[in-house]
Amino acid sequence: MALPPPRTVPIVAQLLIYAGAAAVVGLWWMDTTSVVGFAGWLTNAGRVTGLLAGYACAVLLALMSRFPLLERTVGSDRLARWHALGGRYTISLTLAHTLLIILGYAASAHMSVVSQTTTFVLTYPDMLKATAGFLLLVATGIISASAARRRLRYETWHYLHFATYLAIFLAFFHQLSDGTDFVAHRPAQLAWYALYVGVAGLLIWYRFLTPVRRALRHRLTVVEVRPEAPGVVSVFMTGRHLEELGAESGQFFRWRFIARGMWWTANPYSLSAPPNRDFLRITVRSVGGHSEALTRLRPGTRVWAEGPYGAFTAARRTARKVLLLGGGVGITPLRALFETLPGEVTLIYRARRPEDLALRQELDAIAAGRGATVHYVVDEPVEYSSPLTARALASLVPDIAERDVYLCGPPGMTAAATSALRRAGVPCRRIHHESFAF
């Protein structure tokens, strides 16, 4: 079944999210005949922020459910950015809801804030669970802040982040048992149940059951680990019915290698060769514990692959001519695209030294076979270097403004390249980039 145009789904998804938020506010509006006094304003502000926080929790989980339609059109990196932004809104709404409700009820009952808080937690239905969920959610928000994340390994942060599921589960029940907008409104209760059950179904199916089902179906195993450049290796994997995965050049999987010290984490790596029925290949630079351990994998190691994910594919192309601009190990998805993208394709591959140009022989062979052009740019020696500027790019590719550009590399390089491409006249809509900085 053909997917909708990749530019349509993100717009529709955003409109649906905003429409849901409007419906939540409408629920409060229909149930509120009047707001009287300062305590009333505080309480009703608490009701609105609480409803929006509950809705936002469901949206956050849906964005990270790995629903294929979203993963292959919106893209994993954009979904992660939406999730991060939505997380900040959710924490803010949750804090505002908690504070406003306590202050509003305290003012109405002429009680102290401490007494009102104690009354809520100890006497209201499901509030003790909701309090535990609130504390877990705030703690997850703290460890997700940039300053905290930089101090944690990705794997540690990833598993601590699963506390969000428990936090939302604990907080869910008090919404229906204590929320004024739900207590006596059966249709609203059913709609809220449908929202959360639907999202839970997506999570259970796509994040947990599908990886297990595919692991049993495809039985991936490592067949070879091949050095490609200093600190860079390619891992070849074979299995059964690989064509059923539906992978495309430019996409990635989250790979879980069933080996000592590696089985408990799944890291994203792009396919570095077009997927086929015989094997899958990734090419990885050793920059951390997990990637370094890949160099020691032995043939026969079992592999669980979650995916394929990502929208960095031929579907994004809008022009006949394409420029692939890669840096370092960012060449991996571009190498697969270089072989399969239709039309006139030019590749610029940047690296620090000539020996760091991984897969160079393959790239030269592909270029010769399809009549394409490859430009290699290195920082050392200086005579082969070229600045990442609009003028330098235009000198290599004079018609650059007429091309789609697929960009992949380290964050600093991609930021500089995006700026240079814009100054060279490439419209934003034609610059395609996908990042694994989740």
XYZ file of C-alpha atoms in Angstrom:
438
model
C 0.000 0.000 0.000
C 1.400 3.384 -1.017
C 2.077 5.882 1.754
C 0.585 9.387 1.632
C 2.892 12.145 0.318
C 5.604 12.700 2.976
C 4.884 16.431 3.190
C 1.184 15.858 3.865
C 1.358 13.621 6.936
C 3.320 16.036 9.218
C 0.807 18.802 8.495
C -2.189 16.533 9.068
C -0.613 15.130 12.247
C -0.056 18.604 13.668
C -3.590 19.676 12.769
C -4.989 16.600 14.520
C -2.950 17.345 17.654
C -4.184 20.943 17.740
C -7.756 19.836 17.045
C -7.580 17.431 19.971
C -6.331 20.198 22.251
C -9.191 22.433 21.091
C -11.680 19.635 21.814
C -10.266 19.273 25.337
C -10.689 22.996 25.986
C -14.195 22.731 24.504
C -15.011 20.002 27.030
C -14.140 22.382 29.870
C -16.078 25.228 28.213
C -19.291 23.214 27.843
C -19.114 22.081 31.454
C -18.504 25.551 32.914
C -21.508 27.818 33.268
C -19.714 30.622 35.123
C -16.505 31.471 36.951
C -16.982 33.407 40.160
C -14.311 34.982 42.327
C -10.579 34.611 42.560
C -10.800 31.044 43.887
C -13.039 30.139 40.958
C -10.557 31.511 38.435
C -7.729 29.563 40.049
C -9.726 26.328 40.151
C -10.904 26.586 36.559
C -7.412 27.419 35.342
C -6.327 24.273 37.170
C -9.062 22.271 35.445
C -8.043 23.462 31.966
C -4.330 22.854 32.509
C -5.107 19.437 33.969
C -7.191 18.418 30.959
C -4.494 19.641 28.583
C -1.768 17.871 30.576
C -3.711 14.597 30.427
C -4.218 14.981 26.686
C -0.565 15.914 26.171
C 0.555 12.746 27.970
C -1.352 10.628 25.462
C 0.114 12.598 22.543
C 3.659 12.190 23.893
C 3.282 8.423 24.021
C 1.699 8.278 20.554
C 4.623 10.208 19.033
C 7.080 7.618 20.374
C 4.927 4.563 19.569
C 6.938 3.905 16.358
C 3.751 3.815 14.322
C 5.057 3.066 10.791
C 3.031 5.750 9.001
C 4.571 8.468 11.196
C 8.065 6.961 11.230
C 8.256 6.732 7.436
C 6.741 10.107 6.585
C 7.329 12.496 9.475
C 10.679 10.898 10.358
C 12.081 9.666 13.654
C 14.175 12.761 14.263
C 11.252 15.148 13.796
C 9.019 12.989 15.980
C 11.708 13.067 18.671
C 11.853 16.874 18.474
C 8.056 17.090 18.742
C 8.211 14.703 21.686
C 10.895 16.776 23.445
C 8.981 20.024 22.913
C 5.723 18.399 23.967
C 7.428 17.025 27.060
C 8.344 20.514 28.197
C 4.754 21.675 27.663
C 3.435 18.624 29.522
C 5.643 19.170 32.563
C 4.702 22.861 32.626
C 0.983 22.094 32.349
C 1.234 19.416 35.046
C 3.010 21.752 37.455
C 0.530 24.541 36.717
C -2.444 22.205 37.184
C -1.162 20.947 40.533
C -0.378 24.397 41.892
C -3.552 26.092 40.608
C -5.909 23.384 41.870
C -4.328 23.406 45.333
C -4.425 27.199 45.549
C -7.983 27.384 44.197
C -9.399 24.793 46.583
C -7.435 26.237 49.498
C -8.790 29.729 48.811
C -12.342 28.422 48.442
C -12.204 26.399 51.698
C -10.132 29.013 53.581
C -7.491 26.386 54.312
C -3.710 26.558 54.253
C -1.895 25.221 51.215
C -0.313 22.437 53.289
C -3.651 21.340 54.740
C -5.340 21.362 51.348
C -2.501 19.357 49.794
C -2.708 16.779 52.582
C -6.467 16.529 52.130
C -6.083 15.953 48.402
C -3.419 13.299 48.699
C -4.894 11.337 51.585
C -8.659 11.577 51.071
C -9.442 12.033 47.354
C -9.853 8.867 45.205
C -6.716 7.746 43.385
C -4.807 10.853 44.468
C -2.047 8.925 46.227
C -1.258 7.133 42.945
C -1.518 10.411 41.056
C 0.973 12.032 43.433
C 3.459 9.223 42.833
C 2.911 9.621 39.079
C 3.416 13.382 39.346
C 6.750 12.949 41.141
C 7.913 10.358 38.605
C 6.940 12.596 35.697
C 8.820 15.578 37.129
C 11.865 13.386 37.819
C 11.805 12.137 34.218
C 11.610 15.723 33.001
C 14.661 16.628 35.085
C 16.816 13.796 33.725
C 15.679 14.666 30.192
C 16.983 18.228 30.497
C 20.054 18.833 28.343
C 22.398 19.437 31.263
C 21.399 16.159 32.932
C 21.357 14.090 29.729
C 24.944 15.044 28.905
C 26.030 13.349 32.147
C 24.197 10.090 31.387
C 24.944 7.341 28.917
C 22.300 7.080 26.219
C 21.327 3.591 27.402
C 20.912 4.753 31.021
C 18.775 7.723 30.019
C 16.718 5.529 27.664
C 15.735 3.039 30.351
C 15.109 5.687 33.005
C 12.798 7.356 30.495
C 10.513 4.317 30.638
C 9.378 5.656 34.035
C 7.132 7.953 31.975
C 4.873 4.979 31.205
C 4.423 4.224 34.900
C 3.904 7.898 35.746
C 1.127 8.315 33.190
C -0.510 5.044 34.219
C -0.565 6.098 37.897
C -1.956 9.544 37.089
C -4.620 8.349 34.650
C -7.197 7.110 37.149
C -7.517 10.301 39.183
C -8.520 12.175 36.020
C -11.728 10.140 35.785
C -12.449 9.753 39.498
C -11.707 13.359 40.543
C -12.023 15.442 37.367
C -15.170 17.572 37.326
C -15.402 17.199 33.561
C -15.520 13.387 33.752
C -17.284 12.413 37.005
C -20.832 12.668 35.692
C -20.156 12.641 31.939
C -20.136 9.150 30.485
C -19.385 10.209 26.855
C -16.322 12.170 28.030
C -15.145 9.179 30.073
C -15.531 6.836 27.095
C -13.669 9.246 24.811
C -10.816 9.510 27.332
C -10.648 5.735 27.697
C -10.633 5.355 23.901
C -7.749 7.831 23.593
C -5.578 6.122 26.180
C -6.453 2.553 25.197
C -5.725 3.383 21.551
C -2.320 4.834 22.402
C -1.555 1.893 24.696
C -2.418 -0.462 21.840
C 0.014 1.309 19.502
C 2.788 1.138 22.102
C 2.266 -2.509 22.967
C 2.045 -3.616 19.339
C 4.776 -1.540 17.684
C 7.279 -1.081 20.522
C 7.102 -4.480 22.173
C 5.290 -7.197 20.201
C 6.439 -6.310 16.680
C 10.196 -6.495 17.490
C 9.709 -9.920 19.096
C 7.579 -11.155 16.205
C 10.128 -9.987 13.631
C 13.064 -11.420 15.553
C 11.413 -14.834 15.505
C 10.374 -14.473 11.870
C 13.646 -13.205 10.352
C 16.281 -14.764 12.674
C 19.023 -12.284 11.834
C 22.605 -13.313 12.540
C 25.997 -11.675 12.009
C 27.956 -13.275 9.157
C 30.951 -10.919 8.853
C 32.592 -7.897 10.480
C 34.773 -6.128 7.908
C 37.212 -3.222 8.599
C 36.556 -0.271 6.279
C 38.768 2.534 7.643
C 40.591 3.336 10.900
C 38.003 2.725 13.638
C 35.253 1.926 11.102
C 33.744 -1.507 10.463
C 30.882 -2.906 8.422
C 28.655 -5.553 9.995
C 26.945 -7.922 7.554
C 23.805 -9.752 8.696
C 21.704 -12.373 7.028
C 18.364 -13.945 7.873
C 15.099 -15.280 6.520
C 12.493 -13.408 4.431
C 14.440 -10.128 4.575
C 12.409 -8.713 1.684
C 9.365 -8.685 3.988
C 10.988 -6.008 6.165
C 10.119 -3.407 3.529
C 13.297 -1.422 4.177
C 14.485 1.335 1.838
C 17.840 2.974 1.207
C 18.353 5.818 3.698
C 16.450 4.129 6.526
C 17.794 2.745 9.773
C 17.044 0.043 12.327
C 17.542 -0.072 16.054
C 19.937 -2.982 16.416
C 20.143 -5.227 19.469
C 23.050 -7.672 19.328
C 22.574 -10.695 21.575
C 26.136 -10.699 22.880
C 27.707 -10.170 26.259
C 27.325 -6.565 27.399
C 25.243 -5.601 24.336
C 21.910 -7.436 24.515
C 20.222 -4.883 26.788
C 20.517 -1.871 24.496
C 19.261 -1.115 20.972
C 21.151 1.593 19.074
C 20.167 3.211 15.758
C 22.443 2.623 12.749
C 21.599 3.313 9.112
C 21.811 0.736 6.376
C 25.038 1.370 4.441
C 23.982 -0.710 1.429
C 20.623 -1.051 -0.300
C 18.551 -3.681 1.534
C 18.069 -6.952 -0.314
C 16.826 -10.469 0.309
C 20.325 -11.838 1.022
C 21.826 -9.502 3.648
C 21.645 -6.212 5.546
C 24.722 -4.099 6.278
C 25.581 -1.291 8.664
C 28.856 0.644 8.819
C 29.823 2.079 12.195
C 32.627 4.249 13.572
C 33.936 3.333 17.021
C 33.075 6.366 19.149
C 31.675 4.773 22.316
C 31.265 1.570 24.258
C 28.498 0.111 22.101
C 29.998 0.961 18.712
C 33.447 -0.177 19.838
C 31.996 -3.530 20.908
C 30.696 -4.054 17.358
C 34.276 -4.530 16.178
C 34.474 -7.664 18.370
C 31.259 -9.312 17.200
C 31.598 -12.897 16.078
C 29.831 -14.596 13.171
C 26.711 -16.340 14.367
C 25.750 -13.633 16.884
C 21.955 -13.279 16.963
C 20.480 -9.866 16.165
C 17.126 -8.238 16.921
C 16.355 -5.404 14.522
C 13.561 -2.914 15.221
C 12.474 -1.071 12.112
C 12.845 0.026 9.433
C 12.503 3.630 10.568
C 13.118 7.057 9.111
C 11.952 9.214 6.223
C 15.417 9.910 4.749
C 14.439 8.137 1.535
C 13.859 8.715 -2.159
C 10.280 9.765 -1.334
C 11.599 13.153 -0.183
C 13.096 13.949 -3.585
C 11.305 16.745 -5.478
C 13.842 17.557 -8.227
C 15.477 15.468 -10.955
C 18.960 16.440 -9.777
C 20.220 15.496 -6.320
C 23.274 16.357 -4.228
C 24.327 13.989 -1.454
C 26.477 15.786 1.130
C 28.030 13.630 3.820
C 30.622 13.951 6.551
C 32.490 11.195 8.384
C 30.423 8.101 9.083
C 27.367 10.070 7.917
C 28.224 8.595 4.526
C 26.413 5.364 5.461
C 22.816 6.214 4.450
C 24.121 8.327 1.564
C 26.087 5.389 0.184
C 22.847 3.371 -0.068
C 21.020 6.315 -1.632
C 23.899 6.948 -4.052
C 23.316 3.531 -5.572
C 19.530 3.676 -5.767
C 18.332 7.273 -6.194
C 17.070 7.920 -9.722
C 18.075 10.959 -11.731
C 21.327 12.907 -11.832
C 23.199 12.425 -8.540
C 26.382 14.079 -7.241
C 28.095 13.097 -3.989
C 30.362 15.263 -1.812
C 32.096 13.261 0.916
C 34.018 15.157 3.601
C 36.452 13.574 6.062
C 39.443 14.580 8.168
C 42.061 12.521 6.316
C 42.117 10.439 3.111
C 42.308 7.199 5.122
C 39.069 8.178 6.900
C 37.101 7.982 3.636
C 35.218 4.762 4.365
C 33.655 2.780 1.492
C 35.618 4.802 -1.080
C 36.122 1.912 -3.503
C 32.392 1.173 -3.465
C 31.543 4.816 -4.065
C 33.944 5.028 -7.021
C 32.479 1.844 -8.501
C 28.910 3.144 -8.140
C 29.882 6.487 -9.688
C 31.497 4.754 -12.654
C 28.551 2.407 -13.088
C 25.869 5.091 -13.157
C 27.917 7.982 -14.609
C 27.697 10.040 -11.420
C 30.225 12.393 -9.845
C 31.993 12.055 -6.491
C 33.967 14.857 -4.827
C 36.205 13.901 -1.888
C 37.123 16.729 0.476
C 39.546 16.223 3.371
C 40.942 18.574 5.990
C 44.448 17.091 5.795
C 46.543 17.579 3.716
C 45.620 21.213 3.254
C 45.905 21.195 -0.551
C 42.854 18.915 -0.718
C 40.767 20.838 1.807
C 37.837 23.077 0.990
C 35.787 25.270 3.331
C 32.146 24.411 3.858
C 30.832 27.639 2.343
C 28.276 28.563 -0.289
C 31.022 29.590 -2.720
C 32.958 26.345 -2.249
C 29.840 24.211 -2.712
C 28.811 26.158 -5.824
C 32.282 25.693 -7.310
C 31.904 21.913 -6.970
C 28.238 21.820 -8.013
C 27.408 24.902 -10.127
C 23.690 24.055 -10.410
C 23.333 23.411 -6.665
C 20.301 25.719 -6.332
C 18.342 23.440 -8.677
C 18.955 20.291 -6.629
C 17.493 18.422 -3.713
C 20.172 17.961 -1.046
C 20.410 14.942 1.264
C 22.621 15.887 4.200
C 24.101 13.586 6.835
C 27.047 14.035 9.182
C 28.144 15.260 12.620
C 25.951 18.001 14.174
C 28.505 20.786 13.655
C 29.060 19.853 10.038
C 25.322 19.603 9.249
C 24.617 22.984 10.868
C 27.380 24.650 8.835
C 26.283 22.841 5.673
C 22.653 23.878 6.094
C 23.682 27.519 6.440
C 25.972 27.288 3.397
C 23.296 25.585 1.310
C 20.752 28.266 2.149
C 23.225 30.983 1.121
C 23.879 29.047 -2.085
C 20.196 29.363 -2.953
C 18.873 25.931 -1.966
C 15.340 26.308 -0.506
C 14.742 24.868 2.963
C 12.154 22.455 1.576
C 14.864 20.842 -0.575
C 17.359 20.266 2.252
C 16.688 16.819 3.690
C 18.380 15.867 6.946
C 17.771 13.222 9.552
C 19.568 13.101 12.892
C 19.963 10.342 15.487
C 20.341 12.845 18.331
C 17.162 11.555 20.007
